[in-house]
PDB file of N, CA and C in Angstrom:
ATOM      1  N   GLU A   1       0.841  -1.189   0.000  1.00  0.00           N
ATOM      2  CA  GLU A   1       0.000   0.000   0.000  1.00  0.00           C
ATOM      3  C   GLU A   1       0.878   1.241   0.000  1.00  0.00           C
ATOM      4  N   ILE A   2       0.430   2.240  -0.734  1.00  0.00           N
ATOM      5  CA  ILE A   2       1.153   3.501  -0.835  1.00  0.00           C
ATOM      6  C   ILE A   2       0.249   4.597  -0.290  1.00  0.00           C
ATOM      7  N   VAL A   3       0.774   5.367   0.655  1.00  0.00           N
ATOM      8  CA  VAL A   3       0.010   6.460   1.241  1.00  0.00           C
ATOM      9  C   VAL A   3       0.603   7.779   0.767  1.00  0.00           C
ATOM     10  N   VAL A   4      -0.248   8.587   0.146  1.00  0.00           N
ATOM     11  CA  VAL A   4       0.138   9.936  -0.250  1.00  0.00           C
ATOM     12  C   VAL A   4      -0.501  10.871   0.770  1.00  0.00           C
ATOM     13  N   ARG A   5       0.312  11.362   1.675  1.00  0.00           N
ATOM     14  CA  ARG A   5      -0.156  12.243   2.750  1.00  0.00           C
ATOM     15  C   ARG A   5       0.006  13.674   2.280  1.00  0.00           C
ATOM     16  N   ILE A   6      -1.020  14.476   2.476  1.00  0.00           N
ATOM     17  CA  ILE A   6      -0.960  15.885   2.102  1.00  0.00           C
ATOM     18  C   ILE A   6      -1.164  16.696   3.376  1.00  0.00           C
ATOM     19  N   LYS A   7      -0.123  17.392   3.777  1.00  0.00           N
ATOM     20  CA  LYS A   7      -0.202  18.241   4.961  1.00  0.00           C
ATOM     21  C   LYS A   7      -0.293  19.697   4.511  1.00  0.00           C
ATOM     22  N   TRP A   8      -0.761  20.536   5.397  1.00  0.00           N
ATOM     23  CA  TRP A   8      -0.929  21.948   5.068  1.00  0.00           C
ATOM     24  C   TRP A   8      -0.161  22.806   6.059  1.00  0.00           C
ATOM     25  N   GLU A   9       0.815  23.554   5.559  1.00  0.00           N
ATOM     26  CA  GLU A   9       1.565  24.522   6.358  1.00  0.00           C
ATOM     27  C   GLU A   9       1.706  25.789   5.529  1.00  0.00           C
ATOM     28  N   GLN A  10       0.607  26.486   5.332  1.00  0.00           N
ATOM     29  CA  GLN A  10       0.485  27.669   4.485  1.00  0.00           C
ATOM     30  C   GLN A  10       0.645  27.327   3.008  1.00  0.00           C
ATOM     31  N   ALA A  11       0.937  26.089   2.711  1.00  0.00           N
ATOM     32  CA  ALA A  11       1.036  25.538   1.358  1.00  0.00           C
ATOM     33  C   ALA A  11       1.036  24.019   1.519  1.00  0.00           C
ATOM     34  N   PRO A  12       0.702  23.299   0.474  1.00  0.00           N
ATOM     35  CA  PRO A  12       0.688  21.838   0.628  1.00  0.00           C
ATOM     36  C   PRO A  12       2.096  21.258   0.707  1.00  0.00           C
ATOM     37  N   LEU A  13       2.218  20.244   1.535  1.00  0.00           N
ATOM     38  CA  LEU A  13       3.435  19.426   1.626  1.00  0.00           C
ATOM     39  C   LEU A  13       2.997  17.991   1.373  1.00  0.00           C
ATOM     40  N   TRP A  14       3.719  17.286   0.536  1.00  0.00           N
ATOM     41  CA  TRP A  14       3.350  15.924   0.191  1.00  0.00           C
ATOM     42  C   TRP A  14       4.356  14.946   0.772  1.00  0.00           C
ATOM     43  N   PHE A  15       3.854  13.792   1.139  1.00  0.00           N
ATOM     44  CA  PHE A  15       4.681  12.698   1.640  1.00  0.00           C
ATOM     45  C   PHE A  15       4.184  11.419   0.980  1.00  0.00           C
ATOM     46  N   ILE A  16       5.097  10.611   0.509  1.00  0.00           N
ATOM     47  CA  ILE A  16       4.744   9.279   0.037  1.00  0.00           C
ATOM     48  C   ILE A  16       5.410   8.311   0.988  1.00  0.00           C
ATOM     49  N   ASN A  17       4.571   7.608   1.747  1.00  0.00           N
ATOM     50  CA  ASN A  17       5.077   6.679   2.768  1.00  0.00           C
ATOM     51  C   ASN A  17       6.171   7.331   3.609  1.00  0.00           C
ATOM     52  N   ASP A  18       5.901   8.516   4.110  1.00  0.00           N
ATOM     53  CA  ASP A  18       6.761   9.286   5.010  1.00  0.00           C
ATOM     54  C   ASP A  18       7.955   9.973   4.352  1.00  0.00           C
ATOM     55  N   ALA A  19       8.155   9.799   3.045  1.00  0.00           N
ATOM     56  CA  ALA A  19       9.226  10.511   2.343  1.00  0.00           C
ATOM     57  C   ALA A  19       8.665  11.841   1.842  1.00  0.00           C
ATOM     58  N   ARG A  20       9.257  12.952   2.284  1.00  0.00           N
ATOM     59  CA  ARG A  20       8.752  14.277   1.920  1.00  0.00           C
ATOM     60  C   ARG A  20       9.106  14.624   0.479  1.00  0.00           C
ATOM     61  N   LEU A  21       8.107  15.193  -0.206  1.00  0.00           N
ATOM     62  CA  LEU A  21       8.287  15.685  -1.561  1.00  0.00           C
ATOM     63  C   LEU A  21       7.842  17.144  -1.565  1.00  0.00           C
ATOM     64  N   ASP A  22       8.597  17.997  -2.218  1.00  0.00           N
ATOM     65  CA  ASP A  22       8.355  19.432  -2.125  1.00  0.00           C
ATOM     66  C   ASP A  22       7.434  20.000  -3.193  1.00  0.00           C
ATOM     67  N   SER A  23       7.037  19.190  -4.150  1.00  0.00           N
ATOM     68  CA  SER A  23       6.150  19.707  -5.192  1.00  0.00           C
ATOM     69  C   SER A  23       5.294  18.582  -5.750  1.00  0.00           C
ATOM     70  N   LEU A  24       4.230  18.974  -6.392  1.00  0.00           N
ATOM     71  CA  LEU A  24       3.360  17.995  -7.030  1.00  0.00           C
ATOM     72  C   LEU A  24       4.085  17.310  -8.192  1.00  0.00           C
ATOM     73  N   ALA A  25       5.001  18.018  -8.814  1.00  0.00           N
ATOM     74  CA  ALA A  25       5.813  17.422  -9.882  1.00  0.00           C
ATOM     75  C   ALA A  25       6.675  16.280  -9.331  1.00  0.00           C
ATOM     76  N   GLU A  26       7.220  16.451  -8.127  1.00  0.00           N
ATOM     77  CA  GLU A  26       7.998  15.378  -7.497  1.00  0.00           C
ATOM     78  C   GLU A  26       7.103  14.197  -7.140  1.00  0.00           C
ATOM     79  N   VAL A  27       5.876  14.489  -6.703  1.00  0.00           N
ATOM     80  CA  VAL A  27       4.921  13.420  -6.406  1.00  0.00           C
ATOM     81  C   VAL A  27       4.654  12.617  -7.676  1.00  0.00           C
ATOM     82  N   LYS A  28       4.411  13.318  -8.764  1.00  0.00           N
ATOM     83  CA  LYS A  28       4.136  12.641 -10.034  1.00  0.00           C
ATOM     84  C   LYS A  28       5.317  11.778 -10.471  1.00  0.00           C
ATOM     85  N   ALA A  29       6.529  12.306 -10.370  1.00  0.00           N
ATOM     86  CA  ALA A  29       7.720  11.552 -10.769  1.00  0.00           C
ATOM     87  C   ALA A  29       7.896  10.303  -9.912  1.00  0.00           C
ATOM     88  N   SER A  30       7.691  10.446  -8.616  1.00  0.00           N
ATOM     89  CA  SER A  30       7.838   9.311  -7.711  1.00  0.00           C
ATOM     90  C   SER A  30       6.776   8.254  -7.984  1.00  0.00           C
ATOM     91  N   LEU A  31       5.525   8.688  -8.139  1.00  0.00           N
ATOM     92  CA  LEU A  31       4.449   7.740  -8.418  1.00  0.00           C
ATOM     93  C   LEU A  31       4.613   7.081  -9.782  1.00  0.00           C
ATOM     94  N   SER A  32       5.168   7.804 -10.738  1.00  0.00           N
ATOM     95  CA  SER A  32       5.420   7.225 -12.065  1.00  0.00           C
ATOM     96  C   SER A  32       6.401   6.066 -11.967  1.00  0.00           C
ATOM     97  N   GLN A  33       7.429   6.223 -11.141  1.00  0.00           N
ATOM     98  CA  GLN A  33       8.401   5.140 -10.941  1.00  0.00           C
ATOM     99  C   GLN A  33       7.741   3.926 -10.293  1.00  0.00           C
ATOM    100  N   ILE A  34       6.892   4.173  -9.301  1.00  0.00           N
ATOM    101  CA  ILE A  34       6.188   3.073  -8.630  1.00  0.00           C
ATOM    102  C   ILE A  34       5.235   2.390  -9.601  1.00  0.00           C
ATOM    103  N   ALA A  35       4.548   3.176 -10.427  1.00  0.00           N
ATOM    104  CA  ALA A  35       3.580   2.616 -11.375  1.00  0.00           C
ATOM    105  C   ALA A  35       4.246   1.712 -12.400  1.00  0.00           C
ATOM    106  N   LYS A  36       5.506   1.973 -12.731  1.00  0.00           N
ATOM    107  CA  LYS A  36       6.220   1.107 -13.672  1.00  0.00           C
ATOM    108  C   LYS A  36       6.354  -0.308 -13.122  1.00  0.00           C
ATOM    109  N   VAL A  37       6.385  -0.419 -11.791  1.00  0.00           N
ATOM    110  CA  VAL A  37       6.535  -1.722 -11.143  1.00  0.00           C
ATOM    111  C   VAL A  37       5.175  -2.362 -10.883  1.00  0.00           C
ATOM    112  N   ASN A  38       4.197  -1.546 -10.401  1.00  0.00           N
ATOM    113  CA  ASN A  38       2.909  -2.121 -10.012  1.00  0.00           C
ATOM    114  C   ASN A  38       1.796  -1.074 -10.039  1.00  0.00           C
ATOM    115  N   ARG A  39       1.066  -1.005 -11.137  1.00  0.00           N
ATOM    116  CA  ARG A  39      -0.072  -0.076 -11.241  1.00  0.00           C
ATOM    117  C   ARG A  39      -1.249  -0.504 -10.377  1.00  0.00           C
ATOM    118  N   ASP A  40      -1.238  -1.747  -9.923  1.00  0.00           N
ATOM    119  CA  ASP A  40      -2.337  -2.247  -9.094  1.00  0.00           C
ATOM    120  C   ASP A  40      -2.105  -2.032  -7.602  1.00  0.00           C
ATOM    121  N   ALA A  41      -0.982  -1.412  -7.241  1.00  0.00           N
ATOM    122  CA  ALA A  41      -0.741  -1.126  -5.827  1.00  0.00           C
ATOM    123  C   ALA A  41      -1.827  -0.166  -5.341  1.00  0.00           C
ATOM    124  N   PRO A  42      -2.422  -0.438  -4.179  1.00  0.00           N
ATOM    125  CA  PRO A  42      -3.452   0.476  -3.681  1.00  0.00           C
ATOM    126  C   PRO A  42      -2.830   1.793  -3.207  1.00  0.00           C
ATOM    127  N   ILE A  43      -3.474   2.890  -3.577  1.00  0.00           N
ATOM    128  CA  ILE A  43      -3.028   4.229  -3.200  1.00  0.00           C
ATOM    129  C   ILE A  43      -4.070   4.815  -2.255  1.00  0.00           C
ATOM    130  N   THR A  44      -3.609   5.367  -1.140  1.00  0.00           N
ATOM    131  CA  THR A  44      -4.496   6.070  -0.223  1.00  0.00           C
ATOM    132  C   THR A  44      -4.090   7.532  -0.195  1.00  0.00           C
ATOM    133  N   LEU A  45      -5.016   8.414  -0.537  1.00  0.00           N
ATOM    134  CA  LEU A  45      -4.795   9.853  -0.386  1.00  0.00           C
ATOM    135  C   LEU A  45      -5.258  10.234   1.007  1.00  0.00           C
ATOM    136  N   HIS A  46      -4.363  10.819   1.775  1.00  0.00           N
ATOM    137  CA  HIS A  46      -4.666  11.169   3.165  1.00  0.00           C
ATOM    138  C   HIS A  46      -4.372  12.653   3.384  1.00  0.00           C
ATOM    139  N   PRO A  47      -5.363  13.511   3.127  1.00  0.00           N
ATOM    140  CA  PRO A  47      -5.143  14.951   3.303  1.00  0.00           C
ATOM    141  C   PRO A  47      -5.463  15.416   4.712  1.00  0.00           C
ATOM    142  N   ASP A  48      -4.736  16.419   5.181  1.00  0.00           N
ATOM    143  CA  ASP A  48      -5.133  17.116   6.405  1.00  0.00           C
ATOM    144  C   ASP A  48      -6.464  17.804   6.146  1.00  0.00           C
ATOM    145  N   PRO A  49      -7.268  18.008   7.179  1.00  0.00           N
ATOM    146  CA  PRO A  49      -8.547  18.698   6.987  1.00  0.00           C
ATOM    147  C   PRO A  49      -8.393  20.114   6.432  1.00  0.00           C
ATOM    148  N   GLU A  50      -7.244  20.747   6.664  1.00  0.00           N
ATOM    149  CA  GLU A  50      -7.010  22.122   6.215  1.00  0.00           C
ATOM    150  C   GLU A  50      -6.621  22.225   4.742  1.00  0.00           C
ATOM    151  N   VAL A  51      -6.322  21.106   4.106  1.00  0.00           N
ATOM    152  CA  VAL A  51      -5.883  21.138   2.709  1.00  0.00           C
ATOM    153  C   VAL A  51      -7.038  21.625   1.834  1.00  0.00           C
ATOM    154  N   PRO A  52      -6.820  22.695   1.059  1.00  0.00           N
ATOM    155  CA  PRO A  52      -7.873  23.184   0.172  1.00  0.00           C
ATOM    156  C   PRO A  52      -8.287  22.118  -0.848  1.00  0.00           C
ATOM    157  N   LEU A  53      -9.552  22.142  -1.198  1.00  0.00           N
ATOM    158  CA  LEU A  53     -10.101  21.152  -2.119  1.00  0.00           C
ATOM    159  C   LEU A  53      -9.339  21.130  -3.439  1.00  0.00           C
ATOM    160  N   GLY A  54      -8.927  22.285  -3.930  1.00  0.00           N
ATOM    161  CA  GLY A  54      -8.194  22.342  -5.195  1.00  0.00           C
ATOM    162  C   GLY A  54      -6.891  21.557  -5.156  1.00  0.00           C
ATOM    163  N   ASP A  55      -6.165  21.642  -4.034  1.00  0.00           N
ATOM    164  CA  ASP A  55      -4.909  20.889  -3.900  1.00  0.00           C
ATOM    165  C   ASP A  55      -5.178  19.394  -3.806  1.00  0.00           C
ATOM    166  N   LEU A  56      -6.271  19.024  -3.153  1.00  0.00           N
ATOM    167  CA  LEU A  56      -6.645  17.614  -3.077  1.00  0.00           C
ATOM    168  C   LEU A  56      -7.004  17.086  -4.467  1.00  0.00           C
ATOM    169  N   ILE A  57      -7.771  17.859  -5.211  1.00  0.00           N
ATOM    170  CA  ILE A  57      -8.150  17.442  -6.566  1.00  0.00           C
ATOM    171  C   ILE A  57      -6.919  17.333  -7.463  1.00  0.00           C
ATOM    172  N   ASP A  58      -5.986  18.273  -7.353  1.00  0.00           N
ATOM    173  CA  ASP A  58      -4.747  18.196  -8.138  1.00  0.00           C
ATOM    174  C   ASP A  58      -3.980  16.920  -7.818  1.00  0.00           C
ATOM    175  N   SER A  59      -3.917  16.564  -6.544  1.00  0.00           N
ATOM    176  CA  SER A  59      -3.221  15.338  -6.134  1.00  0.00           C
ATOM    177  C   SER A  59      -3.936  14.104  -6.683  1.00  0.00           C
ATOM    178  N   TYR A  60      -5.251  14.102  -6.587  1.00  0.00           N
ATOM    179  CA  TYR A  60      -6.053  13.010  -7.128  1.00  0.00           C
ATOM    180  C   TYR A  60      -5.793  12.859  -8.627  1.00  0.00           C
ATOM    181  N   ASP A  61      -5.792  13.971  -9.346  1.00  0.00           N
ATOM    182  CA  ASP A  61      -5.559  13.935 -10.784  1.00  0.00           C
ATOM    183  C   ASP A  61      -4.191  13.356 -11.127  1.00  0.00           C
ATOM    184  N   VAL A  62      -3.179  13.669 -10.322  1.00  0.00           N
ATOM    185  CA  VAL A  62      -1.840  13.113 -10.557  1.00  0.00           C
ATOM    186  C   VAL A  62      -1.862  11.601 -10.378  1.00  0.00           C
ATOM    187  N   VAL A  63      -2.471  11.129  -9.297  1.00  0.00           N
ATOM    188  CA  VAL A  63      -2.523   9.683  -9.044  1.00  0.00           C
ATOM    189  C   VAL A  63      -3.241   8.968 -10.192  1.00  0.00           C
ATOM    190  N   ARG A  64      -4.383   9.485 -10.593  1.00  0.00           N
ATOM    191  CA  ARG A  64      -5.138   8.858 -11.680  1.00  0.00           C
ATOM    192  C   ARG A  64      -4.390   8.989 -13.004  1.00  0.00           C
ATOM    193  N   GLY A  65      -3.755  10.121 -13.229  1.00  0.00           N
ATOM    194  CA  GLY A  65      -3.042  10.345 -14.478  1.00  0.00           C
ATOM    195  C   GLY A  65      -1.844   9.429 -14.660  1.00  0.00           C
ATOM    196  N   VAL A  66      -1.221   9.051 -13.558  1.00  0.00           N
ATOM    197  CA  VAL A  66      -0.088   8.139 -13.611  1.00  0.00           C
ATOM    198  C   VAL A  66      -0.570   6.726 -13.960  1.00  0.00           C
ATOM    199  N   GLY A  67      -1.825   6.441 -13.658  1.00  0.00           N
ATOM    200  CA  GLY A  67      -2.390   5.160 -14.076  1.00  0.00           C
ATOM    201  C   GLY A  67      -2.731   4.186 -12.971  1.00  0.00           C
ATOM    202  N   PHE A  68      -2.694   4.622 -11.719  1.00  0.00           N
ATOM    203  CA  PHE A  68      -3.063   3.703 -10.645  1.00  0.00           C
ATOM    204  C   PHE A  68      -4.561   3.414 -10.711  1.00  0.00           C
ATOM    205  N   ARG A  69      -4.919   2.173 -10.431  1.00  0.00           N
ATOM    206  CA  ARG A  69      -6.309   1.729 -10.564  1.00  0.00           C
ATOM    207  C   ARG A  69      -7.055   1.678  -9.240  1.00  0.00           C
ATOM    208  N   LYS A  70      -6.327   1.540  -8.143  1.00  0.00           N
ATOM    209  CA  LYS A  70      -6.960   1.398  -6.825  1.00  0.00           C
ATOM    210  C   LYS A  70      -6.646   2.622  -5.983  1.00  0.00           C
ATOM    211  N   LEU A  71      -7.624   3.488  -5.845  1.00  0.00           N
ATOM    212  CA  LEU A  71      -7.432   4.743  -5.126  1.00  0.00           C
ATOM    213  C   LEU A  71      -8.532   4.909  -4.100  1.00  0.00           C
ATOM    214  N   ARG A  72      -8.128   5.265  -2.887  1.00  0.00           N
ATOM    215  CA  ARG A  72      -9.113   5.527  -1.838  1.00  0.00           C
ATOM    216  C   ARG A  72      -8.656   6.735  -1.035  1.00  0.00           C
ATOM    217  N   PHE A  73      -9.600   7.255  -0.248  1.00  0.00           N
ATOM    218  CA  PHE A  73      -9.317   8.415   0.587  1.00  0.00           C
ATOM    219  C   PHE A  73      -9.348   8.008   2.045  1.00  0.00           C
ATOM    220  N   ALA A  74      -8.387   8.487   2.813  1.00  0.00           N
ATOM    221  CA  ALA A  74      -8.415   8.322   4.264  1.00  0.00           C
ATOM    222  C   ALA A  74      -9.281   9.437   4.822  1.00  0.00           C
ATOM    223  N   THR A  75      -9.935   9.165   5.926  1.00  0.00           N
ATOM    224  CA  THR A  75     -10.737  10.197   6.571  1.00  0.00           C
ATOM    225  C   THR A  75     -10.194  10.453   7.956  1.00  0.00           C
ATOM    226  N   ASN A  76     -10.436  11.647   8.441  1.00  0.00           N
ATOM    227  CA  ASN A  76     -10.033  12.020   9.795  1.00  0.00           C
ATOM    228  C   ASN A  76     -11.304  12.094  10.635  1.00  0.00           C
ATOM    229  N   MET A  77     -11.622  11.013  11.310  1.00  0.00           N
ATOM    230  CA  MET A  77     -12.823  10.989  12.136  1.00  0.00           C
ATOM    231  C   MET A  77     -12.539  11.714  13.436  1.00  0.00           C
ATOM    232  N   ALA A  78     -13.487  12.525  13.858  1.00  0.00           N
ATOM    233  CA  ALA A  78     -13.345  13.238  15.124  1.00  0.00           C
ATOM    234  C   ALA A  78     -13.379  12.242  16.286  1.00  0.00           C
ATOM    235  N   LEU A  79     -12.577  12.509  17.308  1.00  0.00           N
ATOM    236  CA  LEU A  79     -12.588  11.642  18.473  1.00  0.00           C
ATOM    237  C   LEU A  79     -13.959  11.679  19.139  1.00  0.00           C
ATOM    238  N   GLY A  80     -14.428  10.532  19.506  1.00  0.00           N
ATOM    239  CA  GLY A  80     -15.708  10.454  20.172  1.00  0.00           C
ATOM    240  C   GLY A  80     -16.887  10.426  19.215  1.00  0.00           C
ATOM    241  N   ALA A  81     -16.644  10.500  17.911  1.00  0.00           N
ATOM    242  CA  ALA A  81     -17.740  10.458  16.957  1.00  0.00           C
ATOM    243  C   ALA A  81     -18.294   9.047  16.898  1.00  0.00           C
ATOM    244  N   SER A  82     -19.586   8.957  16.834  1.00  0.00           N
ATOM    245  CA  SER A  82     -20.191   7.633  16.753  1.00  0.00           C
ATOM    246  C   SER A  82     -20.280   7.195  15.312  1.00  0.00           C
ATOM    247  N   THR A  83     -20.211   5.908  15.098  1.00  0.00           N
ATOM    248  CA  THR A  83     -20.351   5.365  13.762  1.00  0.00           C
ATOM    249  C   THR A  83     -21.628   4.545  13.724  1.00  0.00           C
ATOM    250  N   PRO A  84     -22.328   4.559  12.596  1.00  0.00           N
ATOM    251  CA  PRO A  84     -23.588   3.813  12.516  1.00  0.00           C
ATOM    252  C   PRO A  84     -23.376   2.331  12.530  1.00  0.00           C
TER     253      PRO A  84
END
């Protein structure tokens, strides 16, 4: 499994499995290398709640554009929230 973490510190910061990447172009290059080995690897996009929707969509577009087939989103559930 590959986790693309998007943190927000006045601008987006990306991490792929804890390795920091400074731009979306670096994310694309890194994911392209991984896709050459296994396009079926599951990808989880895990954005901070503060990440603007546009940056999340840009990240999603990169993952899909590289060709990964299994993509899901992590959620940040509030502590104490009940689940149905």
